[in-house]
Coordinates of C-alpha atoms in Angstrom, one line a residue:
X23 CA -0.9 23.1 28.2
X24 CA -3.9 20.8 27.9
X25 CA -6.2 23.7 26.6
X26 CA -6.8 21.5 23.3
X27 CA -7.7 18.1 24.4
X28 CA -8.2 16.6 21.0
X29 CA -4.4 17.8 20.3
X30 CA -3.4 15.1 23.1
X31 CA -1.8 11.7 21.8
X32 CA -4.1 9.6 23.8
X33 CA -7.1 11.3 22.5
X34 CA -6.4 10.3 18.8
X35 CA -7.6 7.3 17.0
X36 CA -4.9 7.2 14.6
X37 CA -2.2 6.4 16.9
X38 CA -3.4 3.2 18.6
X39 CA -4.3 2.4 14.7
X40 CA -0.9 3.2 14.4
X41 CA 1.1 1.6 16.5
X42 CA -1.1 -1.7 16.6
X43 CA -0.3 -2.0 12.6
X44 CA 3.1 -1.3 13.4
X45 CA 3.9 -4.0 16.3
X46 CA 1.4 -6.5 14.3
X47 CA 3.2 -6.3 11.1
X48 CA 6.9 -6.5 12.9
X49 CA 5.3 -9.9 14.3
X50 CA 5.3 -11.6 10.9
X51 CA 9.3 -10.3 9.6
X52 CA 10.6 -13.1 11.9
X53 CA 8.8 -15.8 10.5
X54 CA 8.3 -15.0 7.2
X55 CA 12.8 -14.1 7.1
X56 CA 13.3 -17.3 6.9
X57 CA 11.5 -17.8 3.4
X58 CA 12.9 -15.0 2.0
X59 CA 9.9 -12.7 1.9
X60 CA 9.0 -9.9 3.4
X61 CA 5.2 -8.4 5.0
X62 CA 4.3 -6.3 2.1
X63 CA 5.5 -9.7 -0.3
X64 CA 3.0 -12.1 1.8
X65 CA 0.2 -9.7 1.3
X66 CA 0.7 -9.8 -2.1
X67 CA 0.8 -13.6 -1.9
X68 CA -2.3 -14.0 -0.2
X69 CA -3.8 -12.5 -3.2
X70 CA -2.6 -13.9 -5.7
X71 CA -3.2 -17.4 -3.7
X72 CA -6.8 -16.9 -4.0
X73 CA -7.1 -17.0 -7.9
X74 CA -3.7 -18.0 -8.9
X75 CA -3.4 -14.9 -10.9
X76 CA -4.3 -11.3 -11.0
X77 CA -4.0 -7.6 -12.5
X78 CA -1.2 -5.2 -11.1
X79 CA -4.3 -2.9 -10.7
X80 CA -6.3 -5.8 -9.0
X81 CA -3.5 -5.9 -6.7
X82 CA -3.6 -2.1 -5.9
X83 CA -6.8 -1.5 -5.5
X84 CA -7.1 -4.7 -2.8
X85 CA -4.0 -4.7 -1.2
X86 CA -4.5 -0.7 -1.2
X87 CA -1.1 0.1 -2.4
X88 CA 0.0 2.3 -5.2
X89 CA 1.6 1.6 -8.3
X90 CA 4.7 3.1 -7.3
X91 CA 5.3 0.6 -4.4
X92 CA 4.2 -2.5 -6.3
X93 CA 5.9 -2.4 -9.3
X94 CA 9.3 -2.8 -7.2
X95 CA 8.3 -5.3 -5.2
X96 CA 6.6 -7.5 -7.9
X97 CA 10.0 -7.4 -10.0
X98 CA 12.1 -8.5 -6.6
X99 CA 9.1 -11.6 -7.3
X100 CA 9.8 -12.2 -10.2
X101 CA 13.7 -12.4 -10.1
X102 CA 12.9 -15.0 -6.7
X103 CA 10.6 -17.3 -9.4
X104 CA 8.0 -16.6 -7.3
X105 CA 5.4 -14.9 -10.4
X106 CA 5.4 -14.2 -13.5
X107 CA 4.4 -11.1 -15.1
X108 CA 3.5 -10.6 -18.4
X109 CA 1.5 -7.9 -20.3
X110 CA -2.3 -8.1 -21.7
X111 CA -1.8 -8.6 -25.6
X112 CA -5.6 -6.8 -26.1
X113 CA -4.0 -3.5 -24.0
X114 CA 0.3 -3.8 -23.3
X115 CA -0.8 -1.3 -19.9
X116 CA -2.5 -4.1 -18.2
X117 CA -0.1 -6.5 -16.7
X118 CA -1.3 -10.1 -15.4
X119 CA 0.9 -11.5 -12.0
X120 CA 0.9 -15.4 -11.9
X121 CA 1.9 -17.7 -9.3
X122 CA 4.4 -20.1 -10.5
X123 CA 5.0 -23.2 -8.9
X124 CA 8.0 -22.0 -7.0
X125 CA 5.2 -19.3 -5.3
X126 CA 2.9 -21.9 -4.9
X127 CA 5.7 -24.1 -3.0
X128 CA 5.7 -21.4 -0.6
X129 CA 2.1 -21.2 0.1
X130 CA 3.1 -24.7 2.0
X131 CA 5.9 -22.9 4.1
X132 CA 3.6 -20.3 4.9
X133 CA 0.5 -22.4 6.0
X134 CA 1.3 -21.9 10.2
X135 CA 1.9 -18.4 10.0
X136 CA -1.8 -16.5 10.5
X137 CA -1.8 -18.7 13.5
X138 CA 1.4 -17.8 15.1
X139 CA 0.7 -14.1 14.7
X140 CA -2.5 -15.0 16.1
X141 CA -1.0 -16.5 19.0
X142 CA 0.8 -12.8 19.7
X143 CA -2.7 -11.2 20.0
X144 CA -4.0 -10.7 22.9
X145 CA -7.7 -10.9 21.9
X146 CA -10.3 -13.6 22.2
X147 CA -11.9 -15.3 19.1
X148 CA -15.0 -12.8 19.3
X149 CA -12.9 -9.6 19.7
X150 CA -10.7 -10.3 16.8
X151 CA -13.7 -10.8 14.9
X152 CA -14.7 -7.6 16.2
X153 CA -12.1 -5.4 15.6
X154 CA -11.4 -7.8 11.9
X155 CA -15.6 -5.9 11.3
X156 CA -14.5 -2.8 12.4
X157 CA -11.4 -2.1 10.5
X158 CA -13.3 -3.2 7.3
X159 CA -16.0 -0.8 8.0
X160 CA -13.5 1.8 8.3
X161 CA -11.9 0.7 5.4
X162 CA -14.9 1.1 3.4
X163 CA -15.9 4.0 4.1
X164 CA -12.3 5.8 4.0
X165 CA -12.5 5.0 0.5

């Protein structure tokens, strides 16, 4: 049965990837519940938080989601108060997310959660950093 050993679960990459992302990602849906957002929203957050504002397709293309899956959850956003969307009077395709100050309210509510998540890792300072340079590496290049 074993006559294709890189057929075998344990011999693939992706799975560990996998079901690391997975268990990681569950870790955050209990405390972010509680503020009414979910994973996928706090990514998006964590964006916009950075500049205040930003492109759908600025979103996309560093949040690495499509279209298709942001457009949904950006209008779930907006019905919360949490952004405002509004489209580019030089070119109606490009739409501009902003923060309002409802989203950045949250930001506040949000400020312990990378370290409780953190808490749930079982890696040191250095190997987090590690595996944070490895990941991005991969990321790059799988581009």
């Amino acid at each position: 049965m074993n006559d294709l050993p890189q057929l075998l679960l344990d011999s693939q990459l992706c799975f560990p990837l996998y079901a690391s992302a997975r268990k990681v990602v569950n870790s955050y849906t209990p405390l972010l519940k509680p503020m009414g957002i979910t994973y996928t929203q706090y990514i998006v957050f964590l964006a916009l938080w950075e500049s205040g504002s930003a492109t759908v397709g600025d979103l996309c293309r560093r949040l690495y989601l499509d279209n298709g899956t942001i457009t949904p959850l950006l209008k779930k956003m907006e019905e919360e108060g949490f952004i405002q969307r509004s489209r580019s009077k030089q070119d109606e395709r490009v739409v501009t997310v902003t923060v309002t100050d409802k989203g950045w309210d949250l930001r506040q509510q949000v400020r312990d959660v990378p370290a409780q998540v953190g808490c749930r890792i079982p890696l040191t300072h250095e190997e987090a950093f590690q595996l944070y340079s490895l990941l991005r590496k991969m990321l790059g290049n799988l581009e």
